[in-house]
Tab-separated table of C-alpha atoms in Angstrom:
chain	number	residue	atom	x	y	z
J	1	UNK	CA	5.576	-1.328	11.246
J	2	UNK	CA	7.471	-5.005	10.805
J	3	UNK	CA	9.856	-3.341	7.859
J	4	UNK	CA	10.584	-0.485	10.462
J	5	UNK	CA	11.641	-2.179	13.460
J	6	UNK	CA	13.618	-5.073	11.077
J	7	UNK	CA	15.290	-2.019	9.427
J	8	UNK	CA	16.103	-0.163	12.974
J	9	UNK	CA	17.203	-4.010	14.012
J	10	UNK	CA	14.939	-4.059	17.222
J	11	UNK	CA	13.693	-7.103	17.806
J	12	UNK	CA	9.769	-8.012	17.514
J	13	UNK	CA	6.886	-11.094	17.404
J	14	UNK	CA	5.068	-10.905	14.473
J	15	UNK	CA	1.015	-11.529	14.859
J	16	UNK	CA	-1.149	-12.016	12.130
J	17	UNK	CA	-4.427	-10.415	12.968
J	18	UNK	CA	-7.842	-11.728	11.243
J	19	UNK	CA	-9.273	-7.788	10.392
J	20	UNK	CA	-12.622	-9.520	9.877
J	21	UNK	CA	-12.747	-10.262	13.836
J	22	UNK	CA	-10.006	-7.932	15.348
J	23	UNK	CA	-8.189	-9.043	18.398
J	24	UNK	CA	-7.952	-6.958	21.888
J	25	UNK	CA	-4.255	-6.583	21.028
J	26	UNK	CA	-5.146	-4.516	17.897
J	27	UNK	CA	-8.049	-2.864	19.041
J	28	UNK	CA	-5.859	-1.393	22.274
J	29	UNK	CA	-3.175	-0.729	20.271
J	30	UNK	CA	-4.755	0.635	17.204
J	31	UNK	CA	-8.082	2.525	19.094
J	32	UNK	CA	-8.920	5.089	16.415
J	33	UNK	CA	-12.723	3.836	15.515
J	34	UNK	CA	-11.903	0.143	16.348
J	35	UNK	CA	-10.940	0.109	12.553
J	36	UNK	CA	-7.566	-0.484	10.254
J	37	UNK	CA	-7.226	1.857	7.714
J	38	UNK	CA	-6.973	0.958	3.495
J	39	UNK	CA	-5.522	2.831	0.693
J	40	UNK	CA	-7.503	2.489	-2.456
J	41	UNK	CA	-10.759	1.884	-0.446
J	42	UNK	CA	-12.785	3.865	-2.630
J	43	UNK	CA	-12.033	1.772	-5.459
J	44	UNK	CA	-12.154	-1.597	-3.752
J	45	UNK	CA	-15.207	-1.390	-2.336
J	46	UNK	CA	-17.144	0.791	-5.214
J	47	UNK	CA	-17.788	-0.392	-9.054
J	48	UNK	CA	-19.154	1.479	-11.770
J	49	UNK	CA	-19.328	4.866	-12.377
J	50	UNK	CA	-17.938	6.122	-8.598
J	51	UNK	CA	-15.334	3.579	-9.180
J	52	UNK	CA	-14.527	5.293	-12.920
J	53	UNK	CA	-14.571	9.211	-10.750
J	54	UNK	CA	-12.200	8.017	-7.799
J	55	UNK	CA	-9.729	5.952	-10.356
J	56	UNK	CA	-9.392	9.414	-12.309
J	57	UNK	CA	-8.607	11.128	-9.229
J	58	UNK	CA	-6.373	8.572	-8.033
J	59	UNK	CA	-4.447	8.992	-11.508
J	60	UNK	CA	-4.639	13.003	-11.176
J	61	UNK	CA	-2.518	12.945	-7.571
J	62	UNK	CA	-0.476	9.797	-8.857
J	63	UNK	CA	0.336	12.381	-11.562
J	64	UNK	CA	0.626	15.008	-9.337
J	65	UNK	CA	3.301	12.897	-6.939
J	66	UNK	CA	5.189	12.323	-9.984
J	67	UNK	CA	5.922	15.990	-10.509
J	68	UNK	CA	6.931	16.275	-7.413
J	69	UNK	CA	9.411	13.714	-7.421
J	70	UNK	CA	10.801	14.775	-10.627
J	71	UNK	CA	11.900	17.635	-8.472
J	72	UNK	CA	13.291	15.927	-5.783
J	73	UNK	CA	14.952	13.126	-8.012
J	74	UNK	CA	16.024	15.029	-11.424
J	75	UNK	CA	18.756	12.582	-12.088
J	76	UNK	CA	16.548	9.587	-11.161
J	77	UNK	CA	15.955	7.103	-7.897
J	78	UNK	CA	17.960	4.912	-6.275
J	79	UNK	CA	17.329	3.159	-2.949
J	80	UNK	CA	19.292	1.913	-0.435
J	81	UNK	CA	18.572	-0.344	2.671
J	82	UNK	CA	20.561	2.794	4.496
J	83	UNK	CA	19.064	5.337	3.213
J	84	UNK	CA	15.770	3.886	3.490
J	85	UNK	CA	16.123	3.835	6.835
J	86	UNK	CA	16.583	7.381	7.245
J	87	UNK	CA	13.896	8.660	4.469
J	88	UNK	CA	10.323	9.433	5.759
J	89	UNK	CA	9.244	9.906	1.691
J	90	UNK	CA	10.409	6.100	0.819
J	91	UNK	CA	8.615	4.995	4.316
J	92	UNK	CA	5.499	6.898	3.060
J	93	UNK	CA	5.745	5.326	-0.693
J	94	UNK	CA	6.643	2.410	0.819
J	95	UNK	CA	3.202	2.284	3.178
J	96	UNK	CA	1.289	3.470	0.188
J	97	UNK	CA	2.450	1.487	-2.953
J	98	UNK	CA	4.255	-1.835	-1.508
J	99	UNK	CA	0.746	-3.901	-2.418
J	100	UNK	CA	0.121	-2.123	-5.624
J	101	UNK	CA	0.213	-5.190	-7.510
J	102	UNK	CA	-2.386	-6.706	-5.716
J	103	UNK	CA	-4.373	-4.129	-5.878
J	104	UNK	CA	-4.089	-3.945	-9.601
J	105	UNK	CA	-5.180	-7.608	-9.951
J	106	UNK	CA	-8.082	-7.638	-7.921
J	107	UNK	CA	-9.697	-4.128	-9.647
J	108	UNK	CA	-8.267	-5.003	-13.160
J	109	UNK	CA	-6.426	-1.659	-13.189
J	110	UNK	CA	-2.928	-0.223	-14.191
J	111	UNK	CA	-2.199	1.444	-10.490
J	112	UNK	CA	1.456	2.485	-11.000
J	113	UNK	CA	1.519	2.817	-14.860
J	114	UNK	CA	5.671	2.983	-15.820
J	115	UNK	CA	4.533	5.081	-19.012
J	116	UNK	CA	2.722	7.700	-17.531
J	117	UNK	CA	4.554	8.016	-14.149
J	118	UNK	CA	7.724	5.723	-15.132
J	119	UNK	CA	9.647	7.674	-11.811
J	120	UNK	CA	6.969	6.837	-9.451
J	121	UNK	CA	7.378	3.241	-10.945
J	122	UNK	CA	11.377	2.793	-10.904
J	123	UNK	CA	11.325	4.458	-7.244
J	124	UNK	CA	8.338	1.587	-5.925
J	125	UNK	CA	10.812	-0.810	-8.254
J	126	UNK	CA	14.070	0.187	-6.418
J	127	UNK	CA	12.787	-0.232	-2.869
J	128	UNK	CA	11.201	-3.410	-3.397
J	129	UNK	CA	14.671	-4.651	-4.232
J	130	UNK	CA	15.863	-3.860	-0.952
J	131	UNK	CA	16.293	-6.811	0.909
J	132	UNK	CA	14.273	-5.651	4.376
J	133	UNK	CA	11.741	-4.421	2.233
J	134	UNK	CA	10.966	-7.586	0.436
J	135	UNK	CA	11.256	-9.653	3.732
J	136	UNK	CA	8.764	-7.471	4.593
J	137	UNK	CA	6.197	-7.090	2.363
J	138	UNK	CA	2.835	-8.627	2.986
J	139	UNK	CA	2.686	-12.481	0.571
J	140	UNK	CA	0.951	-11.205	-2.959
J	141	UNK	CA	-1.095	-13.949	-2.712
J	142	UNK	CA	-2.796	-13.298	0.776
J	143	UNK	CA	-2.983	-10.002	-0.235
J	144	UNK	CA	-4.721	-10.682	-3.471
J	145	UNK	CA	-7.161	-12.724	-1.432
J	146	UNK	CA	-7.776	-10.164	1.623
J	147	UNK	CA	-8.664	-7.540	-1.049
J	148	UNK	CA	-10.956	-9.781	-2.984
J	149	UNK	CA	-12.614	-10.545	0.083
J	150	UNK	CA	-13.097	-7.262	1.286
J	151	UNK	CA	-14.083	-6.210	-2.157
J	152	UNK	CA	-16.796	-8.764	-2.087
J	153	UNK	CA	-18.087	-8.033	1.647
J	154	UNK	CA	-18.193	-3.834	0.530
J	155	UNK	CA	-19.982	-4.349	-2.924
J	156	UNK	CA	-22.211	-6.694	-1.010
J	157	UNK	CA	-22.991	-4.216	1.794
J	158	UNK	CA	-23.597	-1.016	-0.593
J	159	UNK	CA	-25.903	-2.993	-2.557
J	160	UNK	CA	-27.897	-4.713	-0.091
């Protein structure tokens, strides 16, 4: 939401939220279930063999997306702030893959492998060169340590 109004240039207040002990302000503006949604959740908060199943699937449709992208892109990606700002796709990619780093530290996994979908991985590349994006972008390091912690707290609670 931040990288689309700074993109659109409307002006906003940025509020961190604890997601541990959500505000009123979220829960009224984000009422589905009282909950925030995750990507990756199946592998975050699973270990093991379910963990091994849903990080093959998640490679299948990673796959899959790459495909498709080699048709839309046959001559290769390149991103810019404008047409970022007029692309739903990059918006989506954007949403999905802008914390795949983290993600790959705290699970110990190759999320966006550059051999085996190298256009998936110059496309997440080029837009996080884009200058809005990066402003954007959630700090690696607290996302490193929200995941961990929410790791933690869903092995703990399946297990228990």
């Amino acid at each position: 939401m931040e990288l689309a109004l700074k993109v659109k240039g409307i002006p906003y207040e940025y509020l961190e939220e604890d997601l541990w002990n959500k505000s009123p302000l979220l829960l009224k503006f984000n009422p589905v279930h009282k909950k925030v949604f995750w990507a990756l959740a199946v592998m975050v908060k699973t270990s093991g063999e379910a963990q091994e199943k849903a990080i093959k699937e998640m490679f299948e449709k990673l796959i899959l997306l790459e495909e498709g992208l080699k048709g839309l892109f046959p001559d290769g990606f390149v991103a810019s702030a404008d047409e970022f700002s007029k692309n739903v796709l990059e918006w989506i990619m954007f949403a999905f893959f802008s914390s795949y780093e983290a993600v790959q530290e705290v699970l110990g996994i190759n999320v966006i492998d550059p051999e085996k979908t190298p256009l998936l991985f110059s496309c997440i590349t080029a837009l996080m060169e884009i200058t809005e994006v990066k402003e954007s972008c959630y700090p690696h390091e607290k996302m490193v340590a929200f995941l961990k912690s929410l790791r933690e707290y869903a092995l703990k609670t399946t297990t228990a």
